[in-house]
Structure formats: structure tokens, C-alpha cells
PDB file of C-alpha atoms in Angstrom:
ATOM      1  CA  UNK A   1       3.937   5.008  32.520  1.00 37.00           C
ATOM      2  CA  UNK A   2       3.168   4.556  28.834  1.00 42.00           C
ATOM      3  CA  UNK A   3       4.694   7.197  26.566  1.00 44.00           C
ATOM      4  CA  UNK A   4       2.068   9.476  25.043  1.00 44.00           C
ATOM      5  CA  UNK A   5       1.347   8.957  21.339  1.00 42.00           C
ATOM      6  CA  UNK A   6       2.105  12.544  20.356  1.00 44.00           C
ATOM      7  CA  UNK A   7       5.673  12.191  21.611  1.00 47.00           C
ATOM      8  CA  UNK A   8       6.492  10.173  18.511  1.00 65.00           C
ATOM      9  CA  UNK A   9       8.366  12.334  16.019  1.00 86.00           C
ATOM     10  CA  UNK A  10       7.839   9.866  13.178  1.00 94.00           C
ATOM     11  CA  UNK A  11       5.513  10.966  10.385  1.00 97.00           C
ATOM     12  CA  UNK A  12       3.519   7.889   9.328  1.00 98.00           C
ATOM     13  CA  UNK A  13       2.090   7.652   5.800  1.00 99.00           C
ATOM     14  CA  UNK A  14      -0.650   5.151   4.962  1.00 99.00           C
ATOM     15  CA  UNK A  15      -0.995   4.601   1.214  1.00 99.00           C
ATOM     16  CA  UNK A  16      -4.617   3.466   1.376  1.00 99.00           C
ATOM     17  CA  UNK A  17      -5.193   2.294  -2.163  1.00 98.00           C
ATOM     18  CA  UNK A  18      -8.566   3.247  -3.693  1.00 98.00           C
ATOM     19  CA  UNK A  19      -9.839   5.137  -0.634  1.00 99.00           C
ATOM     20  CA  UNK A  20     -12.643   7.037  -2.356  1.00 99.00           C
ATOM     21  CA  UNK A  21     -13.116  10.512  -0.891  1.00 99.00           C
ATOM     22  CA  UNK A  22     -16.844  10.634  -1.564  1.00 99.00           C
ATOM     23  CA  UNK A  23     -17.454   7.218  -0.013  1.00 99.00           C
ATOM     24  CA  UNK A  24     -15.316   7.995   3.046  1.00 99.00           C
ATOM     25  CA  UNK A  25     -17.344  11.166   3.623  1.00 99.00           C
ATOM     26  CA  UNK A  26     -20.665   9.431   2.970  1.00 98.00           C
ATOM     27  CA  UNK A  27     -19.901   6.832   5.637  1.00 98.00           C
ATOM     28  CA  UNK A  28     -18.268   9.263   8.082  1.00 98.00           C
ATOM     29  CA  UNK A  29     -14.936   7.451   8.209  1.00 99.00           C
ATOM     30  CA  UNK A  30     -13.209   9.763  10.664  1.00 98.00           C
ATOM     31  CA  UNK A  31      -9.929   7.840  10.815  1.00 99.00           C
ATOM     32  CA  UNK A  32      -9.579   7.740   7.042  1.00 99.00           C
ATOM     33  CA  UNK A  33     -10.399  11.460   6.777  1.00 98.00           C
ATOM     34  CA  UNK A  34      -8.570  12.531   9.972  1.00 98.00           C
ATOM     35  CA  UNK A  35      -8.629  16.233  10.949  1.00 96.00           C
ATOM     36  CA  UNK A  36      -7.609  17.903   7.698  1.00 98.00           C
ATOM     37  CA  UNK A  37      -8.861  16.326   4.490  1.00 99.00           C
ATOM     38  CA  UNK A  38      -9.836  16.853   0.871  1.00 98.00           C
ATOM     39  CA  UNK A  39      -9.524  15.471  -2.620  1.00 99.00           C
ATOM     40  CA  UNK A  40      -6.122  15.345  -4.279  1.00 99.00           C
ATOM     41  CA  UNK A  41      -5.494  15.485  -8.009  1.00 99.00           C
ATOM     42  CA  UNK A  42      -4.270  12.208  -9.471  1.00 99.00           C
ATOM     43  CA  UNK A  43      -3.408  11.217 -13.051  1.00 98.00           C
ATOM     44  CA  UNK A  44      -3.672   8.574 -15.753  1.00 97.00           C
ATOM     45  CA  UNK A  45      -0.755   7.541 -17.948  1.00 96.00           C
ATOM     46  CA  UNK A  46      -0.882   4.145 -19.654  1.00 93.00           C
ATOM     47  CA  UNK A  47      -4.650   3.687 -19.223  1.00 93.00           C
ATOM     48  CA  UNK A  48      -7.720   5.932 -19.156  1.00 94.00           C
ATOM     49  CA  UNK A  49      -7.823   5.728 -15.353  1.00 96.00           C
ATOM     50  CA  UNK A  50      -5.225   6.029 -12.551  1.00 97.00           C
ATOM     51  CA  UNK A  51      -3.121   2.878 -12.143  1.00 96.00           C
ATOM     52  CA  UNK A  52      -1.723   1.708  -8.803  1.00 95.00           C
ATOM     53  CA  UNK A  53       1.925   1.160  -9.762  1.00 95.00           C
ATOM     54  CA  UNK A  54       2.219   4.387 -11.718  1.00 96.00           C
ATOM     55  CA  UNK A  55       0.616   6.699  -9.172  1.00 98.00           C
ATOM     56  CA  UNK A  56       2.229   5.331  -6.012  1.00 98.00           C
ATOM     57  CA  UNK A  57       5.698   5.480  -7.546  1.00 98.00           C
ATOM     58  CA  UNK A  58       5.020   9.103  -8.492  1.00 98.00           C
ATOM     59  CA  UNK A  59       3.810   9.895  -4.958  1.00 99.00           C
ATOM     60  CA  UNK A  60       7.084   8.647  -3.470  1.00 98.00           C
ATOM     61  CA  UNK A  61       9.413  10.108  -6.118  1.00 98.00           C
ATOM     62  CA  UNK A  62       7.550  13.263  -7.100  1.00 98.00           C
ATOM     63  CA  UNK A  63       8.086  12.567 -10.797  1.00 98.00           C
ATOM     64  CA  UNK A  64       6.054  11.333 -13.772  1.00 97.00           C
ATOM     65  CA  UNK A  65       6.124   7.672 -14.937  1.00 96.00           C
ATOM     66  CA  UNK A  66       8.119   8.756 -17.984  1.00 96.00           C
ATOM     67  CA  UNK A  67      10.897   9.622 -15.541  1.00 97.00           C
ATOM     68  CA  UNK A  68      10.551   6.926 -12.864  1.00 96.00           C
ATOM     69  CA  UNK A  69       9.942   4.174 -15.428  1.00 93.00           C
ATOM     70  CA  UNK A  70       7.226   2.233 -13.602  1.00 92.00           C
ATOM     71  CA  UNK A  71       4.119   1.706 -15.727  1.00 88.00           C
ATOM     72  CA  UNK A  72       1.520  -0.906 -16.593  1.00 78.00           C
ATOM     73  CA  UNK A  73       2.478  -0.995 -20.272  1.00 60.00           C
ATOM     74  CA  UNK A  74       4.605  -4.111 -19.730  1.00 50.00           C
ATOM     75  CA  UNK A  75       4.779  -6.927 -17.202  1.00 48.00           C
ATOM     76  CA  UNK A  76       4.269  -5.274 -13.793  1.00 54.00           C
ATOM     77  CA  UNK A  77       5.223  -8.307 -11.703  1.00 50.00           C
ATOM     78  CA  UNK A  78       8.103 -10.747 -11.693  1.00 55.00           C
ATOM     79  CA  UNK A  79       8.698 -14.114 -10.052  1.00 48.00           C
ATOM     80  CA  UNK A  80      10.689 -14.303  -6.831  1.00 50.00           C
ATOM     81  CA  UNK A  81      12.247 -17.566  -8.056  1.00 49.00           C
ATOM     82  CA  UNK A  82      15.258 -16.839 -10.341  1.00 52.00           C
ATOM     83  CA  UNK A  83      14.326 -19.782 -12.581  1.00 51.00           C
ATOM     84  CA  UNK A  84      10.725 -18.639 -13.022  1.00 46.00           C
ATOM     85  CA  UNK A  85      11.881 -15.044 -13.421  1.00 48.00           C
ATOM     86  CA  UNK A  86      14.122 -16.062 -16.317  1.00 45.00           C
ATOM     87  CA  UNK A  87      11.282 -17.994 -17.934  1.00 46.00           C
ATOM     88  CA  UNK A  88       9.005 -15.018 -17.406  1.00 46.00           C
ATOM     89  CA  UNK A  89      11.202 -12.771 -19.531  1.00 53.00           C
ATOM     90  CA  UNK A  90      10.665 -15.074 -22.517  1.00 44.00           C
ATOM     91  CA  UNK A  91       6.986 -15.910 -21.964  1.00 50.00           C
ATOM     92  CA  UNK A  92       5.500 -12.643 -23.364  1.00 52.00           C
ATOM     93  CA  UNK A  93       7.064 -13.408 -26.734  1.00 47.00           C
ATOM     94  CA  UNK A  94       5.705 -16.934 -27.047  1.00 43.00           C
ATOM     95  CA  UNK A  95       2.493 -17.056 -24.973  1.00 45.00           C
ATOM     96  CA  UNK A  96      -0.693 -14.979 -24.961  1.00 48.00           C
ATOM     97  CA  UNK A  97      -1.436 -12.923 -21.842  1.00 47.00           C
ATOM     98  CA  UNK A  98      -4.474 -15.085 -21.048  1.00 53.00           C
ATOM     99  CA  UNK A  99      -2.359 -18.233 -21.131  1.00 52.00           C
ATOM    100  CA  UNK A 100       0.386 -16.590 -19.053  1.00 47.00           C
ATOM    101  CA  UNK A 101      -2.181 -15.611 -16.415  1.00 49.00           C
ATOM    102  CA  UNK A 102      -3.620 -19.125 -16.283  1.00 50.00           C
ATOM    103  CA  UNK A 103      -0.175 -20.724 -16.030  1.00 54.00           C
ATOM    104  CA  UNK A 104       0.929 -18.224 -13.380  1.00 51.00           C
ATOM    105  CA  UNK A 105      -2.208 -18.825 -11.330  1.00 52.00           C
ATOM    106  CA  UNK A 106      -1.612 -22.562 -11.444  1.00 51.00           C
ATOM    107  CA  UNK A 107       2.046 -22.169 -10.429  1.00 49.00           C
ATOM    108  CA  UNK A 108       1.183 -19.937  -7.485  1.00 45.00           C
ATOM    109  CA  UNK A 109      -1.554 -22.248  -6.241  1.00 54.00           C
ATOM    110  CA  UNK A 110      -3.952 -21.575  -3.404  1.00 53.00           C
ATOM    111  CA  UNK A 111      -1.207 -20.765  -0.880  1.00 54.00           C
ATOM    112  CA  UNK A 112       0.888 -18.629  -3.261  1.00 47.00           C
ATOM    113  CA  UNK A 113       3.809 -21.055  -3.016  1.00 41.00           C
ATOM    114  CA  UNK A 114       5.590 -19.533  -6.032  1.00 39.00           C
ATOM    115  CA  UNK A 115       5.388 -15.861  -5.108  1.00 64.00           C
ATOM    116  CA  UNK A 116       5.693 -12.775  -7.283  1.00 62.00           C
ATOM    117  CA  UNK A 117       6.898  -9.280  -6.583  1.00 74.00           C
ATOM    118  CA  UNK A 118       6.877  -5.872  -8.260  1.00 78.00           C
ATOM    119  CA  UNK A 119       9.743  -4.082  -9.929  1.00 85.00           C
ATOM    120  CA  UNK A 120      11.306  -1.054  -8.245  1.00 90.00           C
ATOM    121  CA  UNK A 121      12.275   2.287  -9.685  1.00 93.00           C
ATOM    122  CA  UNK A 122      15.902   3.372  -9.666  1.00 94.00           C
ATOM    123  CA  UNK A 123      14.842   6.988  -9.091  1.00 97.00           C
ATOM    124  CA  UNK A 124      15.428   8.547  -5.669  1.00 97.00           C
ATOM    125  CA  UNK A 125      12.375   8.624  -3.389  1.00 98.00           C
ATOM    126  CA  UNK A 126      11.257  10.296  -0.168  1.00 98.00           C
ATOM    127  CA  UNK A 127      11.558   7.375   2.254  1.00 97.00           C
ATOM    128  CA  UNK A 128      14.680   6.625   4.306  1.00 95.00           C
ATOM    129  CA  UNK A 129      16.329   3.222   4.151  1.00 93.00           C
ATOM    130  CA  UNK A 130      14.185   0.701   5.984  1.00 94.00           C
ATOM    131  CA  UNK A 131      11.312   3.161   6.238  1.00 97.00           C
ATOM    132  CA  UNK A 132       8.923   1.805   3.617  1.00 98.00           C
ATOM    133  CA  UNK A 133       6.904  -1.405   3.401  1.00 97.00           C
ATOM    134  CA  UNK A 134       4.893  -2.838   0.523  1.00 95.00           C
ATOM    135  CA  UNK A 135       4.940   0.402  -1.504  1.00 97.00           C
ATOM    136  CA  UNK A 136       4.483  -0.344  -5.238  1.00 95.00           C
ATOM    137  CA  UNK A 137       7.454   0.761  -7.295  1.00 95.00           C
ATOM    138  CA  UNK A 138       9.569   1.446  -4.196  1.00 96.00           C
ATOM    139  CA  UNK A 139       9.649  -1.868  -2.299  1.00 93.00           C
ATOM    140  CA  UNK A 140       8.793  -5.426  -3.296  1.00 85.00           C
ATOM    141  CA  UNK A 141       5.020  -5.073  -2.607  1.00 87.00           C
ATOM    142  CA  UNK A 142       4.525  -8.823  -2.292  1.00 88.00           C
ATOM    143  CA  UNK A 143       1.283  -8.238  -0.357  1.00 90.00           C
ATOM    144  CA  UNK A 144      -0.146  -6.404  -3.394  1.00 91.00           C
ATOM    145  CA  UNK A 145       0.802  -9.301  -5.646  1.00 86.00           C
ATOM    146  CA  UNK A 146      -0.853 -11.663  -3.167  1.00 88.00           C
ATOM    147  CA  UNK A 147      -4.052  -9.593  -3.221  1.00 91.00           C
ATOM    148  CA  UNK A 148      -4.239  -9.676  -7.007  1.00 88.00           C
ATOM    149  CA  UNK A 149      -3.680 -13.428  -6.932  1.00 88.00           C
ATOM    150  CA  UNK A 150      -6.415 -13.957  -4.334  1.00 91.00           C
ATOM    151  CA  UNK A 151      -8.868 -11.811  -6.323  1.00 92.00           C
ATOM    152  CA  UNK A 152      -8.081 -13.939  -9.358  1.00 89.00           C
ATOM    153  CA  UNK A 153      -8.786 -17.103  -7.357  1.00 90.00           C
ATOM    154  CA  UNK A 154     -12.037 -15.577  -6.083  1.00 91.00           C
ATOM    155  CA  UNK A 155     -13.121 -14.550  -9.571  1.00 90.00           C
ATOM    156  CA  UNK A 156     -12.516 -18.125 -10.729  1.00 88.00           C
ATOM    157  CA  UNK A 157     -14.500 -19.509  -7.778  1.00 92.00           C
ATOM    158  CA  UNK A 158     -11.473 -21.313  -6.318  1.00 90.00           C
ATOM    159  CA  UNK A 159     -11.677 -19.823  -2.806  1.00 92.00           C
ATOM    160  CA  UNK A 160     -14.643 -18.846  -0.645  1.00 94.00           C
ATOM    161  CA  UNK A 161     -15.599 -15.276   0.211  1.00 94.00           C
ATOM    162  CA  UNK A 162     -14.840 -16.039   3.865  1.00 95.00           C
ATOM    163  CA  UNK A 163     -11.326 -17.210   3.025  1.00 95.00           C
ATOM    164  CA  UNK A 164     -10.685 -14.215   0.754  1.00 95.00           C
ATOM    165  CA  UNK A 165     -11.516 -11.716   3.489  1.00 97.00           C
ATOM    166  CA  UNK A 166      -9.683 -13.661   6.152  1.00 96.00           C
ATOM    167  CA  UNK A 167      -6.532 -13.275   4.067  1.00 95.00           C
ATOM    168  CA  UNK A 168      -7.130  -9.633   3.172  1.00 97.00           C
ATOM    169  CA  UNK A 169      -7.778  -8.563   6.766  1.00 98.00           C
ATOM    170  CA  UNK A 170      -4.742 -10.525   7.951  1.00 96.00           C
ATOM    171  CA  UNK A 171      -2.516  -8.633   5.518  1.00 96.00           C
ATOM    172  CA  UNK A 172      -4.083  -5.326   6.561  1.00 98.00           C
ATOM    173  CA  UNK A 173      -3.258  -6.113  10.183  1.00 97.00           C
ATOM    174  CA  UNK A 174       0.361  -6.867   9.309  1.00 96.00           C
ATOM    175  CA  UNK A 175       0.666  -3.590   7.413  1.00 97.00           C
ATOM    176  CA  UNK A 176      -0.727  -1.459  10.237  1.00 98.00           C
ATOM    177  CA  UNK A 177       1.267  -3.399  12.827  1.00 97.00           C
ATOM    178  CA  UNK A 178       4.437  -2.570  10.906  1.00 97.00           C
ATOM    179  CA  UNK A 179       3.505   1.121  10.979  1.00 97.00           C
ATOM    180  CA  UNK A 180       2.868   1.060  14.741  1.00 96.00           C
ATOM    181  CA  UNK A 181       6.213  -0.598  15.372  1.00 96.00           C
ATOM    182  CA  UNK A 182       8.197   1.690  13.074  1.00 96.00           C
ATOM    183  CA  UNK A 183       6.681   4.823  14.617  1.00 93.00           C
ATOM    184  CA  UNK A 184       8.818   4.105  17.714  1.00 91.00           C
ATOM    185  CA  UNK A 185      12.112   4.023  15.815  1.00 90.00           C
ATOM    186  CA  UNK A 186      14.553   6.828  15.053  1.00 90.00           C
ATOM    187  CA  UNK A 187      13.176   7.264  11.513  1.00 94.00           C
ATOM    188  CA  UNK A 188      11.530  10.596  10.764  1.00 94.00           C
ATOM    189  CA  UNK A 189       9.271   9.205   8.021  1.00 97.00           C
ATOM    190  CA  UNK A 190       7.781   5.778   7.323  1.00 98.00           C
ATOM    191  CA  UNK A 191       5.227   4.635   4.775  1.00 98.00           C
ATOM    192  CA  UNK A 192       3.184   1.508   4.120  1.00 98.00           C
ATOM    193  CA  UNK A 193       0.807   0.553   1.311  1.00 98.00           C
ATOM    194  CA  UNK A 194      -2.561  -1.117   1.967  1.00 98.00           C
ATOM    195  CA  UNK A 195      -4.639  -2.632  -0.835  1.00 97.00           C
ATOM    196  CA  UNK A 196      -7.716  -3.782   1.079  1.00 98.00           C
ATOM    197  CA  UNK A 197     -10.080  -0.989  -0.040  1.00 98.00           C
ATOM    198  CA  UNK A 198      -9.125  -1.522  -3.673  1.00 98.00           C
ATOM    199  CA  UNK A 199      -9.971  -5.215  -3.302  1.00 97.00           C
ATOM    200  CA  UNK A 200     -13.250  -4.298  -1.601  1.00 98.00           C
ATOM    201  CA  UNK A 201     -14.162  -1.819  -4.316  1.00 98.00           C
ATOM    202  CA  UNK A 202     -13.656  -4.364  -7.069  1.00 96.00           C
ATOM    203  CA  UNK A 203     -15.466  -7.075  -5.123  1.00 96.00           C
ATOM    204  CA  UNK A 204     -18.426  -5.015  -3.930  1.00 97.00           C
ATOM    205  CA  UNK A 205     -18.889  -2.214  -6.490  1.00 98.00           C
ATOM    206  CA  UNK A 206     -22.585  -3.139  -6.733  1.00 98.00           C
ATOM    207  CA  UNK A 207     -23.116  -4.104  -3.074  1.00 97.00           C
ATOM    208  CA  UNK A 208     -23.031  -0.946  -0.992  1.00 97.00           C
ATOM    209  CA  UNK A 209     -23.611  -2.488   2.429  1.00 98.00           C
ATOM    210  CA  UNK A 210     -20.748  -4.955   2.029  1.00 98.00           C
ATOM    211  CA  UNK A 211     -18.418  -2.234   0.759  1.00 98.00           C
ATOM    212  CA  UNK A 212     -19.430   0.070   3.602  1.00 99.00           C
ATOM    213  CA  UNK A 213     -18.700  -2.681   6.142  1.00 98.00           C
ATOM    214  CA  UNK A 214     -15.127  -2.983   4.842  1.00 98.00           C
ATOM    215  CA  UNK A 215     -14.619   0.798   4.924  1.00 99.00           C
ATOM    216  CA  UNK A 216     -15.875   0.942   8.508  1.00 99.00           C
ATOM    217  CA  UNK A 217     -13.681  -1.950   9.619  1.00 98.00           C
ATOM    218  CA  UNK A 218     -10.601  -0.397   8.020  1.00 99.00           C
ATOM    219  CA  UNK A 219     -11.555   2.919   9.635  1.00 99.00           C
ATOM    220  CA  UNK A 220     -11.595   1.191  13.040  1.00 98.00           C
ATOM    221  CA  UNK A 221      -8.188  -0.352  12.362  1.00 98.00           C
ATOM    222  CA  UNK A 222      -6.773   3.036  11.415  1.00 98.00           C
ATOM    223  CA  UNK A 223      -8.185   4.391  14.668  1.00 98.00           C
ATOM    224  CA  UNK A 224      -5.965   1.982  16.596  1.00 96.00           C
ATOM    225  CA  UNK A 225      -2.968   3.274  14.640  1.00 97.00           C
ATOM    226  CA  UNK A 226      -3.976   6.910  15.094  1.00 96.00           C
ATOM    227  CA  UNK A 227      -3.905   6.523  18.885  1.00 94.00           C
ATOM    228  CA  UNK A 228      -0.309   5.311  18.783  1.00 93.00           C
ATOM    229  CA  UNK A 229       1.485   7.650  16.385  1.00 94.00           C
ATOM    230  CA  UNK A 230       2.210  11.340  16.110  1.00 90.00           C
ATOM    231  CA  UNK A 231       1.575  12.900  12.710  1.00 96.00           C
ATOM    232  CA  UNK A 232      -0.446  10.659  10.409  1.00 98.00           C
ATOM    233  CA  UNK A 233      -1.174  10.936   6.686  1.00 99.00           C
ATOM    234  CA  UNK A 234      -3.725   8.792   4.839  1.00 99.00           C
ATOM    235  CA  UNK A 235      -3.900   9.185   1.074  1.00 99.00           C
ATOM    236  CA  UNK A 236      -5.056   7.292  -1.978  1.00 99.00           C
ATOM    237  CA  UNK A 237      -4.096   6.983  -5.619  1.00 99.00           C
ATOM    238  CA  UNK A 238      -7.699   6.928  -6.861  1.00 98.00           C
ATOM    239  CA  UNK A 239     -11.198   6.044  -5.713  1.00 99.00           C
ATOM    240  CA  UNK A 240     -13.613   3.423  -7.033  1.00 98.00           C
ATOM    241  CA  UNK A 241     -16.696   3.741  -9.207  1.00 98.00           C
ATOM    242  CA  UNK A 242     -19.782   2.238  -7.555  1.00 98.00           C
ATOM    243  CA  UNK A 243     -23.346   1.718  -8.694  1.00 98.00           C
ATOM    244  CA  UNK A 244     -24.830   4.022  -6.029  1.00 97.00           C
ATOM    245  CA  UNK A 245     -23.069   7.213  -7.198  1.00 98.00           C
ATOM    246  CA  UNK A 246     -24.709   9.019 -10.143  1.00 97.00           C
ATOM    247  CA  UNK A 247     -22.321   9.319 -13.064  1.00 97.00           C
ATOM    248  CA  UNK A 248     -20.297   6.249 -12.131  1.00 98.00           C
ATOM    249  CA  UNK A 249     -21.033   4.416 -15.366  1.00 97.00           C
ATOM    250  CA  UNK A 250     -18.534   1.589 -14.874  1.00 98.00           C
ATOM    251  CA  UNK A 251     -18.772   0.219 -11.310  1.00 98.00           C
ATOM    252  CA  UNK A 252     -15.528  -1.536 -10.412  1.00 97.00           C
ATOM    253  CA  UNK A 253     -13.367   0.841 -12.466  1.00 98.00           C
ATOM    254  CA  UNK A 254     -11.141   3.380 -10.737  1.00 98.00           C
ATOM    255  CA  UNK A 255     -12.601   6.823 -10.029  1.00 98.00           C
ATOM    256  CA  UNK A 256     -10.781  10.154  -9.858  1.00 99.00           C
ATOM    257  CA  UNK A 257     -11.876  10.797  -6.251  1.00 99.00           C
ATOM    258  CA  UNK A 258      -8.460  10.358  -4.625  1.00 99.00           C
ATOM    259  CA  UNK A 259      -8.057  11.328  -0.958  1.00 99.00           C
ATOM    260  CA  UNK A 260      -5.467  13.215   1.076  1.00 99.00           C
ATOM    261  CA  UNK A 261      -5.984  13.423   4.838  1.00 99.00           C
ATOM    262  CA  UNK A 262      -3.702  14.272   7.730  1.00 98.00           C
ATOM    263  CA  UNK A 263      -3.613  15.122  11.412  1.00 98.00           C
ATOM    264  CA  UNK A 264      -1.282  18.024  10.559  1.00 97.00           C
ATOM    265  CA  UNK A 265      -2.608  21.564  10.272  1.00 96.00           C
ATOM    266  CA  UNK A 266      -2.175  23.825   7.273  1.00 96.00           C
ATOM    267  CA  UNK A 267      -2.237  23.424   3.536  1.00 98.00           C
ATOM    268  CA  UNK A 268      -2.478  20.070   1.820  1.00 98.00           C
ATOM    269  CA  UNK A 269      -0.769  19.109  -1.450  1.00 98.00           C
ATOM    270  CA  UNK A 270      -3.018  19.708  -4.454  1.00 98.00           C
ATOM    271  CA  UNK A 271      -1.544  16.935  -6.616  1.00 99.00           C
ATOM    272  CA  UNK A 272       0.027  13.523  -6.062  1.00 99.00           C
ATOM    273  CA  UNK A 273       3.185  14.986  -7.603  1.00 99.00           C
ATOM    274  CA  UNK A 274       3.399  17.475  -4.693  1.00 99.00           C
ATOM    275  CA  UNK A 275       3.187  14.923  -1.878  1.00 99.00           C
ATOM    276  CA  UNK A 276       6.928  14.287  -1.671  1.00 98.00           C
ATOM    277  CA  UNK A 277       7.734  17.984  -1.235  1.00 98.00           C
ATOM    278  CA  UNK A 278       4.933  18.326   1.333  1.00 98.00           C
ATOM    279  CA  UNK A 279       6.334  15.434   3.376  1.00 98.00           C
ATOM    280  CA  UNK A 280       9.931  16.641   3.189  1.00 97.00           C
ATOM    281  CA  UNK A 281       8.871  20.029   4.583  1.00 96.00           C
ATOM    282  CA  UNK A 282       7.411  18.340   7.673  1.00 94.00           C
ATOM    283  CA  UNK A 283       9.900  15.677   8.717  1.00 90.00           C
ATOM    284  CA  UNK A 284      12.522  16.026  11.408  1.00 77.00           C
ATOM    285  CA  UNK A 285      15.659  14.826   9.661  1.00 67.00           C
ATOM    286  CA  UNK A 286      17.786  15.541  12.746  1.00 65.00           C
ATOM    287  CA  UNK A 287      16.217  12.476  14.401  1.00 60.00           C
ATOM    288  CA  UNK A 288      17.956  10.241  11.878  1.00 58.00           C
ATOM    289  CA  UNK A 289      21.534  10.155  13.034  1.00 58.00           C
ATOM    290  CA  UNK A 290      24.031   7.811  11.475  1.00 54.00           C
ATOM    291  CA  UNK A 291      24.809   5.016  13.887  1.00 57.00           C
ATOM    292  CA  UNK A 292      27.865   3.002  12.985  1.00 58.00           C
ATOM    293  CA  UNK A 293      28.373   1.136  16.236  1.00 69.00           C
ATOM    294  CA  UNK A 294      27.625  -2.570  16.096  1.00 80.00           C
ATOM    295  CA  UNK A 295      24.650  -3.970  17.945  1.00 82.00           C
ATOM    296  CA  UNK A 296      25.455  -5.621  21.275  1.00 84.00           C
ATOM    297  CA  UNK A 297      23.725  -8.076  23.595  1.00 88.00           C
ATOM    298  CA  UNK A 298      24.017  -8.565  27.339  1.00 91.00           C
ATOM    299  CA  UNK A 299      23.415 -12.281  26.896  1.00 90.00           C
ATOM    300  CA  UNK A 300      26.613 -14.244  26.148  1.00 89.00           C
ATOM    301  CA  UNK A 301      27.211 -16.315  23.044  1.00 89.00           C
ATOM    302  CA  UNK A 302      27.322 -19.446  25.219  1.00 91.00           C
ATOM    303  CA  UNK A 303      23.889 -18.670  26.625  1.00 87.00           C
ATOM    304  CA  UNK A 304      22.464 -18.209  23.137  1.00 83.00           C
ATOM    305  CA  UNK A 305      24.022 -21.480  22.003  1.00 86.00           C
ATOM    306  CA  UNK A 306      22.485 -23.276  24.992  1.00 89.00           C
ATOM    307  CA  UNK A 307      19.082 -21.875  24.031  1.00 87.00           C
ATOM    308  CA  UNK A 308      19.494 -23.050  20.456  1.00 86.00           C
ATOM    309  CA  UNK A 309      19.563 -19.543  18.981  1.00 86.00           C
ATOM    310  CA  UNK A 310      22.982 -20.135  17.409  1.00 85.00           C
TER     311      UNK A 310
END
């Protein structure tokens, strides 16, 4: 018999970038809002609006960008290739940003052959080793870099809308699949970042029906996750200004309508700086026992060699 979902002791955190609280409520997105939901206070540091890298690093560490060191004031991304990474350290001094973007786009190409990644803070964070995927400032976040690259290609007219969303939904599926798999491990806390609603907000800030369709599809995907995990948290770093909300004067810019939602009862954190403490108060650290014994297989080495595994 299949094990019931609520038997999982792993607390799963979905960092759903740009999930706008007002839009989620307007469209009745029950799996984004979960059972216990509200707005959460976010912040701006290097810009006049909340910035992905800065806020998500603060969520995981509980500290301000001045302490964790991750901000958008410099180059946020770096090349995975050591040669390109070395060249990238010199480029800001000799090339304009516009030229660097155009050269980088050309190097990455349509299939992102020369990939980029994000820097990581050296400050301690809430997630256990192996328990975080794609979180800006904490792990490599290559999927976020891919999304930015694909939006750049779309803005330049180099890929079709169909291809853009095929790629974005594929990445979203990988992210949620990782969360489902990790919820069955011994880890007490796991977290994954998803950038699909941010991409949708920038793409469809003036096209409500298209934006709503993405929200509803992501809500359905989160429903599949919700059925398979125990305690679930969905939160965002900011929302997105759209043309259909009075007072949103710059559609496509980030809004201050950040979301915090959970299946857990009780109080919610009031600020993104309080999320780490809130999570630590609710995880079962006794589940994570140090295991030093080596992995073992019942299949012999000779069998694996015959199969071509070795």
C-alpha cells in the first residue's frame, strides 16, 4: 500500500519567484495560497524594488545583503567555463554592459551551450547539505540563469513563444520533481527555487488572460506536489506590477505584494528576514542522523561490468 503523504516529515519550501499575493487571490490559486496565507514584508537594497538574488539569499540566511554579500550592484552571474570566467572578470573594465550582454548572448547560443551560474554566499544558511536546489545565492541556480537567457532571446525575437514556454514549463517540472523526490529522504528541510511566474509576469504584464493561464497551470502543478508531501511552504520575494491593478504604474516591474503560504497552522513570519527562524522552529532535526557507513549493492562488481555500468 502506498505510504500516505502526511507521513513525510520533510518540510518542503517552494521559492516561487514573483508569486503576487493579489493575483493569486484574484484567480483563486488554492495550491499557491495553501491553507494559511498572507502577504510578507520584503525589501529593496540596490534598486528601488525587491531583487531576486538579494531577497532569496536573505530568506535562506536571515540576514541583510550587507552581511551576506549577494547583491545586484555588480556582476550577478559567472561563466561555468573557467576560461570564460577568467575573461569575465576583466570584461567589465574594458567593455560596456550592453556589449557584454550581446557577446554573452552570442556565446550561450540558442541551446545555452556555454552556461552561466550565480555566485553563492559564504554565510551560513537554513538548508542542510544536499537539501537545496536552484536557490539564488545558496546554490548554483543555473535554471534561473537559463530563464534570463531565454527571456533575452525572446525579447530579441530569436525564439518563438511556443519554444519559450516549452522550456520554462520543462524546468518547472524538474524543480517540482526534485522536491517530490527529496521529500522521501531523511532530510528534515528541503527548498527549491522556481522562476516561472517571474518570467510570466515580465512576459504578460499587459495580457491578463495569458498571465492567469500560467498562474493556473503552476497552481495545478503545485497541487500534484501538495498531495505527495507533508508540510509545504510556498513563498515569494516580490510580486509583479500588471496593467489591470490600479496603482501599478509600471507593468513588468516588481511589486511589493510578496506571498507567504503554508499548510502549517499558526503564525506566519511577518518579514522575509524572519523566515529562517520560522522554518528552524518547525523542522525535525532528529530525522537527520549522521550516516558514515558506505553505500552497498547486492549486485556484484562483475555483474555491473557485464552490464557496462563500470
